[in-house]
CSV table of C-alpha atoms in Angstrom, one decimal:
chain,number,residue,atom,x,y,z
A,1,UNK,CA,-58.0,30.5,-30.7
A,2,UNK,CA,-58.8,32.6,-27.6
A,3,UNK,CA,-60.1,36.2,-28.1
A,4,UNK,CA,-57.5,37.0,-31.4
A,5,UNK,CA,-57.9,40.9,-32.4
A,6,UNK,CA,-57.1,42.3,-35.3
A,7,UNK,CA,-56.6,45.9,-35.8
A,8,UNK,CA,-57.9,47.6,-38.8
A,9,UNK,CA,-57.0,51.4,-39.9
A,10,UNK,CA,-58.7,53.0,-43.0
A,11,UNK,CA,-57.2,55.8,-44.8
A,12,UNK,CA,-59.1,57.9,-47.1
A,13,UNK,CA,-57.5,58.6,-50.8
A,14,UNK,CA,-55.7,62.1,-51.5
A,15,UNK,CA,-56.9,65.2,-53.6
A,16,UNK,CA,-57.8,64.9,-56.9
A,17,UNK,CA,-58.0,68.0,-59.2
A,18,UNK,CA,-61.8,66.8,-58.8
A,19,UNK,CA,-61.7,66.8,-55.6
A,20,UNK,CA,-60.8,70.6,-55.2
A,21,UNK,CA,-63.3,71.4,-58.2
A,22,UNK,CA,-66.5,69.7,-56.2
A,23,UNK,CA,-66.9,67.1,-59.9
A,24,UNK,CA,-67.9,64.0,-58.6
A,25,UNK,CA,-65.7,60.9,-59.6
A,26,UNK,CA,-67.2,57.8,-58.6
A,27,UNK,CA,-66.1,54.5,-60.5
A,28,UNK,CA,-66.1,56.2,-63.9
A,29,UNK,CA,-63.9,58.9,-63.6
A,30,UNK,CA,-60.7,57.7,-62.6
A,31,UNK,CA,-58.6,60.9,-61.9
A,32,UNK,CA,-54.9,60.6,-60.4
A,33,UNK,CA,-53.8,62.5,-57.5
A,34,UNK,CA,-52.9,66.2,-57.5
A,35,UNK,CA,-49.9,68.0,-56.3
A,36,UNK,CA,-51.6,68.1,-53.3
A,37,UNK,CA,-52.4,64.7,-53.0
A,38,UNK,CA,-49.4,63.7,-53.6
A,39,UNK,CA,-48.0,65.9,-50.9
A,40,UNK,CA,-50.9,64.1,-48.6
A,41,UNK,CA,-50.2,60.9,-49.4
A,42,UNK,CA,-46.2,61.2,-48.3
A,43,UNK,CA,-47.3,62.8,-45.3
A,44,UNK,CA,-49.4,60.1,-44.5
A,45,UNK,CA,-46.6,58.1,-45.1
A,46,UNK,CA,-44.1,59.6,-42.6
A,47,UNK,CA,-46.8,59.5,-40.1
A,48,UNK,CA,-47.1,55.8,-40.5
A,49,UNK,CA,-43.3,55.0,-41.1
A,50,UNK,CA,-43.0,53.1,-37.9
A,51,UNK,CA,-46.3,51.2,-38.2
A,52,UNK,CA,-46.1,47.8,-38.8
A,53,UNK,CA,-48.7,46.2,-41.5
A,54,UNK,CA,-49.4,42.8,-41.9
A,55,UNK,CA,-52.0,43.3,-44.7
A,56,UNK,CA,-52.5,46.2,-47.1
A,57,UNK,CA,-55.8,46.3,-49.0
A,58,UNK,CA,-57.0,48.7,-51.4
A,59,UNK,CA,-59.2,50.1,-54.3
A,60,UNK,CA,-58.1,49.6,-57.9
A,61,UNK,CA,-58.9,53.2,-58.6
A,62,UNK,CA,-56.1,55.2,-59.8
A,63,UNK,CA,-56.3,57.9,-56.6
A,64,UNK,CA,-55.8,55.6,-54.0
A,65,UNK,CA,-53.2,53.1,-55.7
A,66,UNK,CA,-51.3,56.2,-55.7
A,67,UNK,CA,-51.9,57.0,-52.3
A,68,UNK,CA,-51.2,53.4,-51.0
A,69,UNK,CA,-47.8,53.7,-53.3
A,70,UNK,CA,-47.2,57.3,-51.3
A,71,UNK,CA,-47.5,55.9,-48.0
A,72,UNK,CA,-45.9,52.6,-48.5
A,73,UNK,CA,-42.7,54.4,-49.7
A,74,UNK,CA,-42.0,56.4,-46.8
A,75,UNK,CA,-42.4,53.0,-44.4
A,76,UNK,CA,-39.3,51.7,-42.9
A,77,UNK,CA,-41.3,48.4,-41.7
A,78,UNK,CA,-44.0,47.8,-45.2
A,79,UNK,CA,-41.9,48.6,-48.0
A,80,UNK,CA,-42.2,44.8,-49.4
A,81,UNK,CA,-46.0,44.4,-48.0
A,82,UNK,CA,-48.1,42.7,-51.1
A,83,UNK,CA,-50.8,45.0,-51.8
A,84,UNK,CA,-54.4,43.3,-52.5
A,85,UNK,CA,-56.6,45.6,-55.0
A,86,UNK,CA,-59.9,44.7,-54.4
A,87,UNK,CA,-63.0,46.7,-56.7
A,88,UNK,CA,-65.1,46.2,-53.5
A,89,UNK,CA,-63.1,49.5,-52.1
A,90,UNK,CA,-64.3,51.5,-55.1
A,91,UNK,CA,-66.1,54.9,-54.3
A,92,UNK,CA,-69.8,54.4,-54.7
A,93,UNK,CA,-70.9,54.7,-58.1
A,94,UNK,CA,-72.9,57.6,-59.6
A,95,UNK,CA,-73.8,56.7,-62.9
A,96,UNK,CA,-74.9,59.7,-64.8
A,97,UNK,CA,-73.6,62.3,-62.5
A,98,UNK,CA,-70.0,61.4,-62.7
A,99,UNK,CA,-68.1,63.9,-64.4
A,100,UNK,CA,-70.6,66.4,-62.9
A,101,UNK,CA,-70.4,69.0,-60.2
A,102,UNK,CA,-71.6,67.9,-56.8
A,103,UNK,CA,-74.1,71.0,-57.5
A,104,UNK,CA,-75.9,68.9,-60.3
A,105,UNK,CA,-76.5,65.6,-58.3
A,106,UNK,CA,-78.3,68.2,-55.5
A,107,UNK,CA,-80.6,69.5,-58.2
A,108,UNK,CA,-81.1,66.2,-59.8
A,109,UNK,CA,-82.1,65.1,-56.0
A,110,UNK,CA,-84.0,68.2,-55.6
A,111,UNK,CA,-85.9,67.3,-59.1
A,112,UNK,CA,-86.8,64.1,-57.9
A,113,UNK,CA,-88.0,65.3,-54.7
A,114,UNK,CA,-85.2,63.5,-52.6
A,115,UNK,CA,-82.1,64.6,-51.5
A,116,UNK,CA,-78.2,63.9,-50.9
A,117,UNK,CA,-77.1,61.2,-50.2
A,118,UNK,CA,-79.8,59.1,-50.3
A,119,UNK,CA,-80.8,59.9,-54.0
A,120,UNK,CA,-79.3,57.4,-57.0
A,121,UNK,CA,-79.4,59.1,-60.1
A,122,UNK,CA,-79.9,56.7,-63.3
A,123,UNK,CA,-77.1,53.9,-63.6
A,124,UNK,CA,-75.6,54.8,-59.7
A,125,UNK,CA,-75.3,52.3,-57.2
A,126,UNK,CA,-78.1,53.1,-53.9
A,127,UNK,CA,-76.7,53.0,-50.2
A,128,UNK,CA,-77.8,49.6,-49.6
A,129,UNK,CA,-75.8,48.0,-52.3
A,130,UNK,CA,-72.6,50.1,-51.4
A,131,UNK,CA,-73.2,48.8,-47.9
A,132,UNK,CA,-73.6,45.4,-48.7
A,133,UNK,CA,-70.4,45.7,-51.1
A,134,UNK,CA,-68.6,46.8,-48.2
A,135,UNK,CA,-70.2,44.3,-45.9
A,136,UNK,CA,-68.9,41.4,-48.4
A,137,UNK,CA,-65.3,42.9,-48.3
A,138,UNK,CA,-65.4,43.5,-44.3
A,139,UNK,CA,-66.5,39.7,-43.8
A,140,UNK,CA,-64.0,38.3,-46.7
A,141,UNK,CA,-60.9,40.0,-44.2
A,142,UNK,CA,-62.5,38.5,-41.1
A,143,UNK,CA,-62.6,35.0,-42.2
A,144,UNK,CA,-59.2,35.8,-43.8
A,145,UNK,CA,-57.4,37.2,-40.6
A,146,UNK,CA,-58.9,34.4,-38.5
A,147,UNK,CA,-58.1,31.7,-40.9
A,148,UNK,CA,-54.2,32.9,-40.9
A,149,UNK,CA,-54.3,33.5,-37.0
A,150,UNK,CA,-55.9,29.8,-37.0
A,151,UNK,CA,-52.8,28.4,-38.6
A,152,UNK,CA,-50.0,30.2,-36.7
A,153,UNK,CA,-48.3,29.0,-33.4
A,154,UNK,CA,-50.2,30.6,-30.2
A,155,UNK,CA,-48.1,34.0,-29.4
A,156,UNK,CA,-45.8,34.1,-26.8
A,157,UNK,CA,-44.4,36.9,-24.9
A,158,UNK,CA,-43.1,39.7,-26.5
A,159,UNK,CA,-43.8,37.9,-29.9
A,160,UNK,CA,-45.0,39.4,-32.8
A,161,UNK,CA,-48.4,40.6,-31.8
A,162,UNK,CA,-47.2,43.0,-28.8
A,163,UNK,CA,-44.5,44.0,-31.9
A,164,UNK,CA,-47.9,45.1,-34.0
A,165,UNK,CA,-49.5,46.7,-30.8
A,166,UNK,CA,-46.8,48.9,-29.4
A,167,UNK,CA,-46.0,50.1,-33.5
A,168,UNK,CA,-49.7,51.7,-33.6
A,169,UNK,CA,-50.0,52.3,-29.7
A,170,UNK,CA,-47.0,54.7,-30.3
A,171,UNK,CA,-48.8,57.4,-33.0
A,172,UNK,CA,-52.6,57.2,-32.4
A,173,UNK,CA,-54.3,58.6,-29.6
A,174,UNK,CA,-55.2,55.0,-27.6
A,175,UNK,CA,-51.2,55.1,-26.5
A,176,UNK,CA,-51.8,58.4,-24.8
A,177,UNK,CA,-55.0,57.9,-23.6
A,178,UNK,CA,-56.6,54.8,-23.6
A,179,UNK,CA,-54.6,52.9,-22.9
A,180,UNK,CA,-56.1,51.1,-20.3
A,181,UNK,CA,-58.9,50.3,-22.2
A,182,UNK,CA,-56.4,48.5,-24.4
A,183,UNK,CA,-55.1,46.4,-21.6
A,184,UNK,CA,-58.1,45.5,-19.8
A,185,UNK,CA,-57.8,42.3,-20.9
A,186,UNK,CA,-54.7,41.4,-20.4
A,187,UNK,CA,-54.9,37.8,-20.4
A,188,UNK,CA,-56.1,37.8,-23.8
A,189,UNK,CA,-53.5,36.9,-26.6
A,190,UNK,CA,-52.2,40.2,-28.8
A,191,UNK,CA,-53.0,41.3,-32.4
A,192,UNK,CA,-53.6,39.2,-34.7
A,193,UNK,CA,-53.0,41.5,-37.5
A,194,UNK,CA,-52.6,44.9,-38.1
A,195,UNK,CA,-54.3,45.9,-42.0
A,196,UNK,CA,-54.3,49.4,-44.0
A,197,UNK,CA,-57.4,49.8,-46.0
A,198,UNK,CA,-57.3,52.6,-48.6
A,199,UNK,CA,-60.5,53.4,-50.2
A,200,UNK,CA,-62.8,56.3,-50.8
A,201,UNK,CA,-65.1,59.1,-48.7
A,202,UNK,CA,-68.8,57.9,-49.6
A,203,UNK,CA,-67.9,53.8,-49.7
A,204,UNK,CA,-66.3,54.7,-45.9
A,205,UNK,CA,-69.3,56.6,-44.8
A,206,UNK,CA,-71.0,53.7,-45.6
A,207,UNK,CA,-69.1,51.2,-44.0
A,208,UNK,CA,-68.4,53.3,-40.7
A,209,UNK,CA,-72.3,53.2,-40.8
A,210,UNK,CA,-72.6,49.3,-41.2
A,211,UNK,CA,-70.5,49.2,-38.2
A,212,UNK,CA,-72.3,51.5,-36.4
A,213,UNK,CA,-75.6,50.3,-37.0
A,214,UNK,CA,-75.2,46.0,-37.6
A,215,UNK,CA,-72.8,45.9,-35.7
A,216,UNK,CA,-72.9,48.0,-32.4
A,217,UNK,CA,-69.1,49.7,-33.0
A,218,UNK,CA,-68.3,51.3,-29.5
A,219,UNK,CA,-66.9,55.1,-30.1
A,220,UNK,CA,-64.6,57.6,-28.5
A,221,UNK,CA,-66.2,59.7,-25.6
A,222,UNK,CA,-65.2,62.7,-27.7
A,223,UNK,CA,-66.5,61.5,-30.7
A,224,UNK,CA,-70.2,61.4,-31.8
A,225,UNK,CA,-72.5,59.8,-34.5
A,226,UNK,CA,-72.9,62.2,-36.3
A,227,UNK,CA,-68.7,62.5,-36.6
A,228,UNK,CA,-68.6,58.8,-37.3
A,229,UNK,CA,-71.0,59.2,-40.7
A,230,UNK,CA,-69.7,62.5,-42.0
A,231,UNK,CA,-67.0,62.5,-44.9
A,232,UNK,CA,-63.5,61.8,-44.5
A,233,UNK,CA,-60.9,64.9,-45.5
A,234,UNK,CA,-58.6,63.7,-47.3
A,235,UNK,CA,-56.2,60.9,-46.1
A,236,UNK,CA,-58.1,61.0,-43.0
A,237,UNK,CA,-56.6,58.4,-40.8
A,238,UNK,CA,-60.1,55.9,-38.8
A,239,UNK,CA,-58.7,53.3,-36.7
A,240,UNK,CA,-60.6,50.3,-35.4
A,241,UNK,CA,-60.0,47.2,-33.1
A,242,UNK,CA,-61.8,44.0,-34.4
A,243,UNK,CA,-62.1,41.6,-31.9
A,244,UNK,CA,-63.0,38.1,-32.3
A,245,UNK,CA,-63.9,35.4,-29.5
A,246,UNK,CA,-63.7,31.8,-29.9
A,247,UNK,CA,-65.8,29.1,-31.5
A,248,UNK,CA,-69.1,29.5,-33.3
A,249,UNK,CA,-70.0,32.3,-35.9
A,250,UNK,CA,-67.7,34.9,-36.7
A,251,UNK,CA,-69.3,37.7,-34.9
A,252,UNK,CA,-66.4,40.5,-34.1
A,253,UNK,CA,-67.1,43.4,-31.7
A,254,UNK,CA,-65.7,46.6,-33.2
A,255,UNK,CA,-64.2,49.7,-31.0
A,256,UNK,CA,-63.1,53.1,-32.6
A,257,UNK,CA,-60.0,54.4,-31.5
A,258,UNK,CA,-59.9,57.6,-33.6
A,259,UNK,CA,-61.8,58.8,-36.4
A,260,UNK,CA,-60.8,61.3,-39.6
A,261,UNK,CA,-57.5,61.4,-38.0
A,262,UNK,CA,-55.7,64.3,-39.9
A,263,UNK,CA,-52.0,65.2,-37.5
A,264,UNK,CA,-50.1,64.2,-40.5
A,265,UNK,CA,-51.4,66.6,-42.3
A,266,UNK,CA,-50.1,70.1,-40.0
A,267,UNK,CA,-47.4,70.6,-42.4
A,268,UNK,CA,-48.8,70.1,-45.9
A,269,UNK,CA,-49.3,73.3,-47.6
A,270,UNK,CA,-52.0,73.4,-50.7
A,271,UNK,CA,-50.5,73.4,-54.4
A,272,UNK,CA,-52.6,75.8,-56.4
């Protein structure tokens, strides 16, 4: 298997009620979406209705089952997709502070003599082990997408692959304007797979920083590092290309296409 890439986009939940009140939810509070949420989640959907998925992961959380539910509805190409829920896509955890106003956790930082985000308060999960959680998940979908890609016939032309390309090519902003880059290679066989990912705002900041940091992720021209680790709005649309070269360890190269990606959302009007 010869330079197989697999393209990744992670979306970010919808509103809770929480959300809009600043009360942070975490793991323990597990608050469905709003009216507004809902309203994100379907425009999400129509924005990705042409997009073709070969894998759709998520969080076992209430908010962003419903969100994966919203956006898989409106897709004319994913309606049958089997979603994984995986507990490794849960928001970080904030032990005593959920339930509390984002206000609280900043004085209990500010007590402590730390601050947000780095401060844990009692019974919360620290960076490093929401990192490493989403460094176990990222690795389990590697081996997984180049374990299936292993066992398929090589691609041929205009096979499925260029199908998966030309689906995502068409809505995000490498089919206006990089798409060069994308083709740079062109001797090198086509996707591999193309996977949603719905999880959470902190547990993304996290991993956006893993890839950043372990694993040298290449960014936009237009987009800088301090973009890449701020929090996604929500149903903020990150895309990514994984690519993978042959034989020894798995060690992907990571580009970012697009980052907290938020067109779909022009037309969605806030429910008070």
């Amino acid at each position: 298997m010869s330079g197989e890439k697999s393209w990744k986009i992670k979306e970010l939940c919808g509103e809770t009620r929480f959300n809009k009140e600043k009360i942070l939810q975490g793991q323990g509070v597990d608050e469905p979406l709003s009216e507004t949420g809902l309203k994100q989640a379907a425009a999400a959907g129509l924005f990705l209705t042409n997009v073709k998925f070969t894998h759709a992961f998520c969080s076992d959380l209430t908010r962003t089952a419903q969100t994966m539910q919203g956006i898989l509805e409106k897709s004319k190409l994913c309606k049958d997709v089997t979603v994984t829920y995986d507990s490794r896509l849960r928001e970080r955890k904030y032990g005593v502070a959920e339930g509390k106003a984002l206000s609280e956790l900043r004085a209990m930082a500010k007590a402590a003599g730390e601050e947000c985000p780095a401060f844990t308060p009692p019974g919360g999960e620290t960076l490093e082990q929401v990192k490493m959680r989403g460094k176990e998940f990222f690795e389990f979908l590697c081996q997984l997408i180049l374990k299936e890609a292993g066992q398929k016939e090589p691609f041929s032309q205009g096979a499925p692959s260029n199908a998966l390309e030309t689906s995502l090519a068409e809505i995000f902003p490498l089919g206006k304007n990089r798409d060069s880059e994308l083709n740079s290679d062109s001797g090198v066989p086509g996707l591999a797979a193309s996977v949603l990912v719905v999880s959470h705002g902190a547990y993304m900041r996290s991993l956006f920083g893993y890839f950043l940091t372990d694993l040298k992720c290449s960014l936009p021209a237009t987009l800088s590092k301090s973009e890449l680790m701020s929090v996604s709005p929500n149903t903020g649309m990150s895309l990514f290309i994984i690519h993978f070269e042959e034989g020894g360890e798995v060690k992907p190269t990571i580009q970012c296409v697009c980052m907290n990606l938020q067109d779909h959302l022009n037309g969605v009007t806030e429910t008070h």
